[in-house]
PDB file of C-alpha atoms in Angstrom:
ATOM      1  CA  MET A 133       0.000   0.000   0.000  1.00 50.00           C
ATOM      2  CA  ASN A 134       1.475   3.383  -1.007  1.00 51.00           C
ATOM      3  CA  GLU A 135       1.269   6.595   1.022  1.00 50.00           C
ATOM      4  CA  LYS A 136      -1.627   8.059  -1.018  1.00 48.00           C
ATOM      5  CA  GLU A 137      -3.781   4.981  -0.531  1.00 48.00           C
ATOM      6  CA  ASN A 138      -2.998   5.053   3.165  1.00 48.00           C
ATOM      7  CA  LYS A 139      -4.137   8.667   3.497  1.00 49.00           C
ATOM      8  CA  GLY A 140      -7.265   8.241   1.405  1.00 49.00           C
ATOM      9  CA  GLY A 141      -8.492   5.038   3.046  1.00 49.00           C
ATOM     10  CA  ASN A 142      -7.886   5.836   6.715  1.00 52.00           C
ATOM     11  CA  ASN A 143     -11.115   4.427   8.232  1.00 52.00           C
ATOM     12  CA  ASP A 144      -9.552   2.873  11.302  1.00 51.00           C
ATOM     13  CA  GLU A 145     -10.801   5.586  13.692  1.00 55.00           C
ATOM     14  CA  PRO A 146     -14.267   4.013  14.383  1.00 56.00           C
ATOM     15  CA  ASN A 147     -12.577   0.677  15.078  1.00 62.00           C
ATOM     16  CA  LYS A 148     -10.108   2.113  17.560  1.00 65.00           C
ATOM     17  CA  LYS A 149      -9.812  -0.051  20.643  1.00 70.00           C
ATOM     18  CA  PHE A 150     -11.127   1.372  23.887  1.00 65.00           C
ATOM     19  CA  SER A 151      -8.573   2.012  26.611  1.00 72.00           C
ATOM     20  CA  ILE A 152      -9.318   2.831  30.215  1.00 68.00           C
ATOM     21  CA  TRP A 153      -6.508   5.360  30.117  1.00 73.00           C
ATOM     22  CA  ASP A 154      -8.562   7.441  27.685  1.00 73.00           C
ATOM     23  CA  LEU A 155     -11.202   8.140  30.349  1.00 70.00           C
ATOM     24  CA  PRO A 156     -11.034  11.569  31.999  1.00 76.00           C
ATOM     25  CA  ASP A 157      -9.703  11.745  35.517  1.00 80.00           C
ATOM     26  CA  VAL A 158     -12.325  11.743  38.260  1.00 80.00           C
ATOM     27  CA  PRO A 159     -11.526  13.716  41.419  1.00 84.00           C
ATOM     28  CA  MET A 160     -11.160  11.737  44.602  1.00 83.00           C
ATOM     29  CA  GLY A 161     -14.466  11.489  46.464  1.00 85.00           C
ATOM     30  CA  GLN A 162     -16.614  11.471  43.321  1.00 88.00           C
ATOM     31  CA  LEU A 163     -18.095   8.622  41.318  1.00 89.00           C
ATOM     32  CA  PRO A 164     -17.328   8.227  37.610  1.00 88.00           C
ATOM     33  CA  PRO A 165     -20.239   9.253  35.360  1.00 87.00           C
ATOM     34  CA  HIS A 166     -21.245   5.677  34.514  1.00 85.00           C
ATOM     35  CA  LEU A 167     -21.328   4.656  38.193  1.00 88.00           C
ATOM     36  CA  GLN A 168     -23.165   7.838  39.140  1.00 87.00           C
ATOM     37  CA  LEU A 169     -25.795   7.047  36.493  1.00 88.00           C
ATOM     38  CA  GLN A 170     -26.139   3.482  37.766  1.00 87.00           C
ATOM     39  CA  LYS A 171     -26.453   4.648  41.376  1.00 86.00           C
ATOM     40  CA  THR A 172     -28.932   7.497  40.895  1.00 86.00           C
ATOM     41  CA  ARG A 173     -31.027   6.673  37.819  1.00 87.00           C
ATOM     42  CA  VAL A 174     -33.317   3.892  36.621  1.00 87.00           C
ATOM     43  CA  VAL A 175     -33.285   3.873  32.821  1.00 89.00           C
ATOM     44  CA  CYS A 176     -36.365   2.583  30.990  1.00 89.00           C
ATOM     45  CA  LYS A 177     -35.301   0.531  27.988  1.00 91.00           C
ATOM     46  CA  ALA A 178     -37.530  -0.961  25.297  1.00 92.00           C
ATOM     47  CA  ASP A 179     -37.434  -4.445  26.800  1.00 92.00           C
ATOM     48  CA  ALA A 180     -37.013  -3.732  30.529  1.00 91.00           C
ATOM     49  CA  PRO A 181     -35.720  -1.090  32.964  1.00 88.00           C
ATOM     50  CA  ILE A 182     -32.058  -1.222  33.947  1.00 90.00           C
ATOM     51  CA  HIS A 183     -30.140  -0.137  37.051  1.00 87.00           C
ATOM     52  CA  THR A 184     -32.915  -1.440  39.293  1.00 87.00           C
ATOM     53  CA  ASP A 185     -30.528  -3.145  41.727  1.00 86.00           C
ATOM     54  CA  ASN A 186     -28.816  -1.294  44.557  1.00 84.00           C
ATOM     55  CA  ILE A 187     -25.310  -1.685  45.911  1.00 86.00           C
ATOM     56  CA  SER A 188     -25.980  -1.694  49.637  1.00 83.00           C
ATOM     57  CA  TYR A 189     -22.437  -2.336  50.900  1.00 88.00           C
ATOM     58  CA  SER A 190     -21.170   0.851  52.556  1.00 90.00           C
ATOM     59  CA  GLY A 191     -17.572   0.292  51.430  1.00 91.00           C
ATOM     60  CA  ALA A 192     -18.294  -0.495  47.790  1.00 90.00           C
ATOM     61  CA  TYR A 193     -16.627   2.737  46.606  1.00 90.00           C
ATOM     62  CA  ALA A 194     -14.109   3.140  49.422  1.00 90.00           C
ATOM     63  CA  SER A 195     -11.178   2.928  46.997  1.00 88.00           C
ATOM     64  CA  ILE A 196     -12.191   6.254  45.419  1.00 87.00           C
ATOM     65  CA  GLY A 197     -13.160   7.904  48.691  1.00 90.00           C
ATOM     66  CA  VAL A 198     -16.955   7.681  48.330  1.00 90.00           C
ATOM     67  CA  ASP A 199     -19.046   6.693  51.354  1.00 90.00           C
ATOM     68  CA  ASN A 200     -21.944   4.463  50.273  1.00 88.00           C
ATOM     69  CA  SER A 201     -23.547   4.107  53.705  1.00 89.00           C
ATOM     70  CA  VAL A 202     -27.131   5.224  54.306  1.00 85.00           C
ATOM     71  CA  HIS A 203     -27.617   8.460  56.239  1.00 87.00           C
ATOM     72  CA  LEU A 204     -31.142   9.201  57.436  1.00 89.00           C
ATOM     73  CA  ASP A 205     -30.597  12.968  57.496  1.00 92.00           C
ATOM     74  CA  LEU A 206     -29.362  12.958  53.897  1.00 88.00           C
ATOM     75  CA  PHE A 207     -32.306  10.829  52.795  1.00 88.00           C
ATOM     76  CA  ARG A 208     -34.778  13.145  54.533  1.00 91.00           C
ATOM     77  CA  ASP A 209     -33.278  16.222  52.868  1.00 93.00           C
ATOM     78  CA  ASN A 210     -33.230  14.743  49.351  1.00 90.00           C
ATOM     79  CA  PHE A 211     -36.466  12.737  49.286  1.00 93.00           C
ATOM     80  CA  LYS A 212     -39.430  14.488  47.645  1.00 94.00           C
ATOM     81  CA  VAL A 213     -42.922  13.495  46.540  1.00 94.00           C
ATOM     82  CA  ASN A 214     -44.490  15.494  43.716  1.00 96.00           C
ATOM     83  CA  VAL A 215     -48.186  14.924  43.019  1.00 96.00           C
ATOM     84  CA  ILE A 216     -48.664  15.100  39.254  1.00 97.00           C
ATOM     85  CA  ARG A 217     -52.397  14.365  39.022  1.00 96.00           C
ATOM     86  CA  LEU A 218     -55.096  13.692  41.600  1.00 96.00           C
ATOM     87  CA  THR A 219     -58.676  12.712  40.764  1.00 92.00           C
ATOM     88  CA  LYS A 220     -61.436  10.747  42.446  1.00 82.00           C
ATOM     89  CA  GLU A 221     -60.332   7.581  40.669  1.00 79.00           C
ATOM     90  CA  ASP A 222     -56.544   7.700  40.567  1.00 86.00           C
ATOM     91  CA  MET A 223     -53.416   9.512  41.708  1.00 90.00           C
ATOM     92  CA  GLU A 224     -50.150   9.994  39.846  1.00 94.00           C
ATOM     93  CA  PHE A 225     -47.068  11.044  41.785  1.00 94.00           C
ATOM     94  CA  ASP A 226     -43.276  11.032  41.507  1.00 93.00           C
ATOM     95  CA  MET A 227     -40.986   9.862  44.304  1.00 92.00           C
ATOM     96  CA  ILE A 228     -37.583  11.521  43.926  1.00 91.00           C
ATOM     97  CA  GLY A 229     -34.442  10.557  45.791  1.00 89.00           C
ATOM     98  CA  ILE A 230     -35.422   7.016  46.737  1.00 89.00           C
ATOM     99  CA  ASP A 231     -33.905   3.637  45.896  1.00 87.00           C
ATOM    100  CA  PRO A 232     -35.858   1.342  43.548  1.00 87.00           C
ATOM    101  CA  ALA A 233     -36.170  -1.248  46.314  1.00 87.00           C
ATOM    102  CA  LEU A 234     -37.926   1.230  48.627  1.00 89.00           C
ATOM    103  CA  ALA A 235     -40.125   2.492  45.790  1.00 89.00           C
ATOM    104  CA  ASN A 236     -41.143  -1.095  45.074  1.00 90.00           C
ATOM    105  CA  ALA A 237     -41.925  -1.558  48.774  1.00 92.00           C
ATOM    106  CA  PHE A 238     -44.315   1.415  48.605  1.00 92.00           C
ATOM    107  CA  ARG A 239     -45.964  -0.162  45.563  1.00 91.00           C
ATOM    108  CA  ARG A 240     -46.475  -3.475  47.339  1.00 94.00           C
ATOM    109  CA  ILE A 241     -47.878  -1.724  50.422  1.00 93.00           C
ATOM    110  CA  LEU A 242     -50.387   0.191  48.291  1.00 88.00           C
ATOM    111  CA  ILE A 243     -51.535  -3.051  46.670  1.00 87.00           C
ATOM    112  CA  SER A 244     -51.796  -5.178  49.810  1.00 87.00           C
ATOM    113  CA  GLU A 245     -52.596  -2.756  52.631  1.00 87.00           C
ATOM    114  CA  VAL A 246     -54.972  -0.184  51.104  1.00 85.00           C
ATOM    115  CA  PRO A 247     -58.563  -1.499  51.509  1.00 86.00           C
ATOM    116  CA  THR A 248     -60.472  -1.942  48.272  1.00 86.00           C
ATOM    117  CA  MET A 249     -63.829  -3.454  47.375  1.00 88.00           C
ATOM    118  CA  ALA A 250     -63.747  -6.335  44.914  1.00 90.00           C
ATOM    119  CA  ILE A 251     -65.708  -9.451  44.079  1.00 91.00           C
ATOM    120  CA  GLU A 252     -64.260 -12.248  46.186  1.00 89.00           C
ATOM    121  CA  LYS A 253     -66.739 -15.129  45.952  1.00 88.00           C
ATOM    122  CA  VAL A 254     -68.688 -16.196  42.894  1.00 90.00           C
ATOM    123  CA  LEU A 255     -71.541 -18.672  43.279  1.00 88.00           C
ATOM    124  CA  ILE A 256     -72.536 -20.006  39.879  1.00 87.00           C
ATOM    125  CA  ALA A 257     -76.004 -21.475  39.586  1.00 84.00           C
ATOM    126  CA  TYR A 258     -75.942 -22.047  35.824  1.00 83.00           C
ATOM    127  CA  ASN A 259     -73.363 -21.414  33.125  1.00 85.00           C
ATOM    128  CA  THR A 260     -73.513 -22.804  29.593  1.00 82.00           C
ATOM    129  CA  SER A 261     -71.156 -20.320  27.958  1.00 84.00           C
ATOM    130  CA  VAL A 262     -67.755 -21.155  26.488  1.00 83.00           C
ATOM    131  CA  VAL A 263     -66.009 -19.349  29.357  1.00 87.00           C
ATOM    132  CA  GLN A 264     -65.008 -21.699  32.159  1.00 88.00           C
ATOM    133  CA  ASP A 265     -66.382 -20.997  35.614  1.00 89.00           C
ATOM    134  CA  GLU A 266     -62.991 -20.275  37.193  1.00 91.00           C
ATOM    135  CA  VAL A 267     -61.934 -17.971  34.341  1.00 92.00           C
ATOM    136  CA  LEU A 268     -65.145 -15.990  34.586  1.00 91.00           C
ATOM    137  CA  ALA A 269     -64.857 -15.764  38.377  1.00 91.00           C
ATOM    138  CA  HIS A 270     -61.341 -14.355  38.052  1.00 92.00           C
ATOM    139  CA  ARG A 271     -62.509 -11.850  35.437  1.00 92.00           C
ATOM    140  CA  LEU A 272     -65.333 -10.661  37.669  1.00 93.00           C
ATOM    141  CA  GLY A 273     -62.867 -10.158  40.508  1.00 92.00           C
ATOM    142  CA  LEU A 274     -61.083  -7.517  38.416  1.00 92.00           C
ATOM    143  CA  VAL A 275     -64.187  -5.348  37.921  1.00 93.00           C
ATOM    144  CA  PRO A 276     -63.778  -2.119  39.954  1.00 91.00           C
ATOM    145  CA  LEU A 277     -66.723  -1.312  42.206  1.00 92.00           C
ATOM    146  CA  LYS A 278     -68.051   2.090  43.212  1.00 91.00           C
ATOM    147  CA  ALA A 279     -68.168   1.484  46.962  1.00 90.00           C
ATOM    148  CA  ASP A 280     -66.282   3.223  49.761  1.00 89.00           C
ATOM    149  CA  PRO A 281     -64.473   0.572  51.862  1.00 90.00           C
ATOM    150  CA  ARG A 282     -64.504   2.919  54.870  1.00 89.00           C
ATOM    151  CA  LEU A 283     -68.252   2.330  55.182  1.00 90.00           C
ATOM    152  CA  PHE A 284     -67.808  -1.412  55.690  1.00 91.00           C
ATOM    153  CA  GLU A 285     -66.297  -3.718  58.271  1.00 89.00           C
ATOM    154  CA  TYR A 286     -63.760  -6.462  57.700  1.00 87.00           C
ATOM    155  CA  LEU A 287     -65.224  -9.946  57.410  1.00 84.00           C
ATOM    156  CA  SER A 288     -63.312 -12.481  59.491  1.00 83.00           C
ATOM    157  CA  ALA A 289     -63.521 -16.256  59.200  1.00 82.00           C
ATOM    158  CA  ASN A 290     -66.086 -16.560  62.009  1.00 85.00           C
ATOM    159  CA  ASP A 291     -68.325 -13.656  60.961  1.00 83.00           C
ATOM    160  CA  THR A 292     -71.658 -14.018  59.216  1.00 83.00           C
ATOM    161  CA  PRO A 293     -72.077 -12.004  55.995  1.00 85.00           C
ATOM    162  CA  ASN A 294     -74.371  -9.056  56.711  1.00 86.00           C
ATOM    163  CA  GLU A 295     -75.149  -5.583  55.413  1.00 89.00           C
ATOM    164  CA  LYS A 296     -72.070  -4.124  57.158  1.00 89.00           C
ATOM    165  CA  ASN A 297     -69.433  -6.404  55.657  1.00 89.00           C
ATOM    166  CA  THR A 298     -70.812  -7.787  52.386  1.00 91.00           C
ATOM    167  CA  ILE A 299     -72.075  -6.546  49.041  1.00 92.00           C
ATOM    168  CA  VAL A 300     -74.132  -8.854  46.830  1.00 92.00           C
ATOM    169  CA  PHE A 301     -74.487  -8.655  43.056  1.00 93.00           C
ATOM    170  CA  LYS A 302     -76.472 -10.775  40.649  1.00 91.00           C
ATOM    171  CA  LEU A 303     -75.907 -11.389  36.961  1.00 91.00           C
ATOM    172  CA  HIS A 304     -78.506 -13.030  34.731  1.00 89.00           C
ATOM    173  CA  ALA A 305     -77.681 -12.891  31.039  1.00 88.00           C
ATOM    174  CA  THR A 306     -79.303 -14.829  28.207  1.00 85.00           C
ATOM    175  CA  CYS A 307     -78.976 -14.954  24.453  1.00 84.00           C
ATOM    176  CA  LYS A 308     -81.777 -15.812  22.050  1.00 80.00           C
ATOM    177  CA  ARG A 309     -81.511 -18.450  19.363  1.00 81.00           C
ATOM    178  CA  GLY A 310     -79.636 -17.295  16.283  1.00 80.00           C
ATOM    179  CA  GLU A 311     -78.201 -14.194  17.979  1.00 84.00           C
ATOM    180  CA  ARG A 312     -74.971 -13.136  19.639  1.00 87.00           C
ATOM    181  CA  ARG A 313     -74.533 -10.631  22.420  1.00 88.00           C
ATOM    182  CA  THR A 314     -71.915  -9.121  24.691  1.00 91.00           C
ATOM    183  CA  VAL A 315     -72.334  -9.110  28.462  1.00 91.00           C
ATOM    184  CA  TYR A 316     -71.164  -5.866  30.066  1.00 94.00           C
ATOM    185  CA  SER A 317     -70.513  -4.900  33.665  1.00 94.00           C
ATOM    186  CA  GLU A 318     -73.623  -2.722  33.659  1.00 94.00           C
ATOM    187  CA  GLU A 319     -75.658  -5.943  33.881  1.00 93.00           C
ATOM    188  CA  LEU A 320     -74.350  -6.614  37.387  1.00 94.00           C
ATOM    189  CA  LYS A 321     -77.406  -5.971  39.551  1.00 92.00           C
ATOM    190  CA  TRP A 322     -76.873  -4.823  43.126  1.00 93.00           C
ATOM    191  CA  LEU A 323     -78.982  -6.748  45.655  1.00 92.00           C
ATOM    192  CA  PRO A 324     -79.289  -4.439  48.681  1.00 92.00           C
ATOM    193  CA  LYS A 325     -81.399  -6.993  50.571  1.00 89.00           C
ATOM    194  CA  GLY A 326     -78.755  -9.688  50.277  1.00 87.00           C
ATOM    195  CA  SER A 327     -78.534 -13.032  48.567  1.00 84.00           C
ATOM    196  CA  GLU A 328     -81.426 -14.569  46.660  1.00 77.00           C
ATOM    197  CA  LEU A 329     -79.722 -17.936  46.291  1.00 77.00           C
ATOM    198  CA  ILE A 330     -80.987 -20.494  48.790  1.00 75.00           C
ATOM    199  CA  LYS A 331     -78.291 -22.305  50.725  1.00 73.00           C
ATOM    200  CA  GLU A 332     -80.509 -24.655  52.709  1.00 65.00           C
ATOM    201  CA  ALA A 333     -84.215 -25.294  52.434  1.00 62.00           C
ATOM    202  CA  GLY A 334     -85.915 -24.782  55.780  1.00 59.00           C
ATOM    203  CA  GLN A 335     -88.961 -26.388  57.267  1.00 61.00           C
ATOM    204  CA  ALA A 336     -92.409 -25.716  55.876  1.00 59.00           C
ATOM    205  CA  ASP A 337     -93.054 -23.045  58.513  1.00 62.00           C
ATOM    206  CA  SER A 338     -89.561 -21.468  58.457  1.00 66.00           C
ATOM    207  CA  LYS A 339     -87.691 -19.178  56.109  1.00 71.00           C
ATOM    208  CA  PRO A 340     -85.076 -20.849  53.874  1.00 73.00           C
ATOM    209  CA  THR A 341     -81.418 -20.076  54.623  1.00 76.00           C
ATOM    210  CA  THR A 342     -79.552 -17.926  52.091  1.00 77.00           C
ATOM    211  CA  TYR A 343     -75.851 -17.206  51.733  1.00 77.00           C
ATOM    212  CA  THR A 344     -76.178 -13.819  53.444  1.00 80.00           C
ATOM    213  CA  SER A 345     -78.269 -12.580  56.337  1.00 76.00           C
ATOM    214  CA  PHE A 346     -79.151  -8.910  56.062  1.00 86.00           C
ATOM    215  CA  THR A 347     -81.180  -7.400  58.911  1.00 87.00           C
ATOM    216  CA  CYS A 348     -82.021  -4.359  56.789  1.00 89.00           C
ATOM    217  CA  SER A 349     -81.759  -3.348  53.173  1.00 90.00           C
ATOM    218  CA  GLN A 350     -78.559  -1.520  52.260  1.00 91.00           C
ATOM    219  CA  ASP A 351     -80.411   1.007  50.119  1.00 89.00           C
ATOM    220  CA  MET A 352     -82.193   2.189  53.272  1.00 89.00           C
ATOM    221  CA  LEU A 353     -78.884   3.238  54.823  1.00 87.00           C
ATOM    222  CA  PRO A 354     -78.182   6.973  54.392  1.00 87.00           C
ATOM    223  CA  GLU A 355     -74.725   6.420  52.860  1.00 85.00           C
ATOM    224  CA  PHE A 356     -76.182   4.320  50.012  1.00 88.00           C
ATOM    225  CA  SER A 357     -79.647   5.812  49.516  1.00 83.00           C
ATOM    226  CA  GLU A 358     -78.395   8.644  47.278  1.00 83.00           C
ATOM    227  CA  ASP A 359     -75.291   6.926  45.891  1.00 86.00           C
ATOM    228  CA  PRO A 360     -76.128   3.274  45.108  1.00 91.00           C
ATOM    229  CA  ILE A 361     -73.395   0.676  44.784  1.00 93.00           C
ATOM    230  CA  SER A 362     -72.487  -0.321  41.232  1.00 93.00           C
ATOM    231  CA  PRO A 363     -69.487  -1.112  39.014  1.00 93.00           C
ATOM    232  CA  SER A 364     -67.287   1.918  38.405  1.00 91.00           C
ATOM    233  CA  GLU A 365     -67.515   1.432  34.635  1.00 92.00           C
ATOM    234  CA  ASP A 366     -70.564   0.210  32.724  1.00 93.00           C
ATOM    235  CA  LYS A 367     -68.924  -1.001  29.511  1.00 94.00           C
ATOM    236  CA  ILE A 368     -66.428  -3.539  30.828  1.00 95.00           C
ATOM    237  CA  ILE A 369     -66.815  -6.702  28.750  1.00 93.00           C
ATOM    238  CA  LEU A 370     -67.423  -9.723  30.954  1.00 92.00           C
ATOM    239  CA  ALA A 371     -68.106 -12.324  28.269  1.00 89.00           C
ATOM    240  CA  LYS A 372     -69.710 -12.922  24.890  1.00 87.00           C
ATOM    241  CA  LEU A 373     -72.658 -15.243  24.475  1.00 86.00           C
ATOM    242  CA  GLY A 374     -73.598 -17.345  21.501  1.00 81.00           C
ATOM    243  CA  SER A 375     -76.977 -18.718  20.557  1.00 73.00           C
ATOM    244  CA  LYS A 376     -79.011 -20.134  23.473  1.00 66.00           C
ATOM    245  CA  GLN A 377     -76.190 -19.678  25.987  1.00 65.00           C
ATOM    246  CA  VAL A 378     -77.459 -18.751  29.461  1.00 65.00           C
ATOM    247  CA  ARG A 379     -75.678 -17.806  32.634  1.00 63.00           C
ATOM    248  CA  ILE A 380     -76.893 -16.932  36.129  1.00 60.00           C
ATOM    249  CA  PHE A 381     -74.545 -15.774  38.874  1.00 61.00           C
ATOM    250  CA  LEU A 382     -74.764 -14.682  42.444  1.00 58.00           C
ATOM    251  CA  LEU A 383     -71.742 -12.635  43.416  1.00 61.00           C
ATOM    252  CA  LEU A 384     -70.640 -12.097  46.990  1.00 59.00           C
ATOM    253  CA  GLN A 385     -68.211  -9.265  47.539  1.00 58.00           C
ATOM    254  CA  ASN A 386     -66.610  -9.072  50.959  1.00 59.00           C
ATOM    255  CA  CYS A 387     -64.504  -6.410  52.622  1.00 47.00           C
TER     256      CYS A 387
END
């Protein structure tokens, strides 16, 4: 190769090998930029977030004079919560200056410890649709309900379902021959007087036993008389029925 060809075809620069000696010097007591990014930022990639793990060892960066121990005063000064959006249905907020592990702990606490009303028990009297009973029961458990959990009591294992700890819904959907239809959440009917499904048949002179025992109707209570209990959204698809498919459900929702 002559000198002219060497000058004209010099494309070796992009393939230059990386050397650690080419990195700029970092003052003692500071983290290099790539370690600072890993320590302080969670980066959302297309497939998954990165830098979600924490280095908890206090002496991890001792060789460069950086103290990695946790200081409560420093955490209190740097931690901030900014509320981005707050409505009756949801809340969006940013937690700044917190490790991903602690942020995930807050998420788990919100899921497990904040009381919510949801369908817990599904009693199926008749179901001839293509959706299996257990699949439909799980789907119904995801329907959000417009009911304040602060107005109810927790139902323990030894308690009897009553108007203070239980909400009852009923779903009766049919499809005529030669037709198809979609079953929406708006067809969930609130039963303020409790269950209509008989658990045990009583004597001829006694009242049959149902799955709930309400002493009074829930719609007579002042907190529900003007704001009846119902699904939060009316157009949530529960299932689709084909010709002559029938389903009847009694739904028990417990605090």
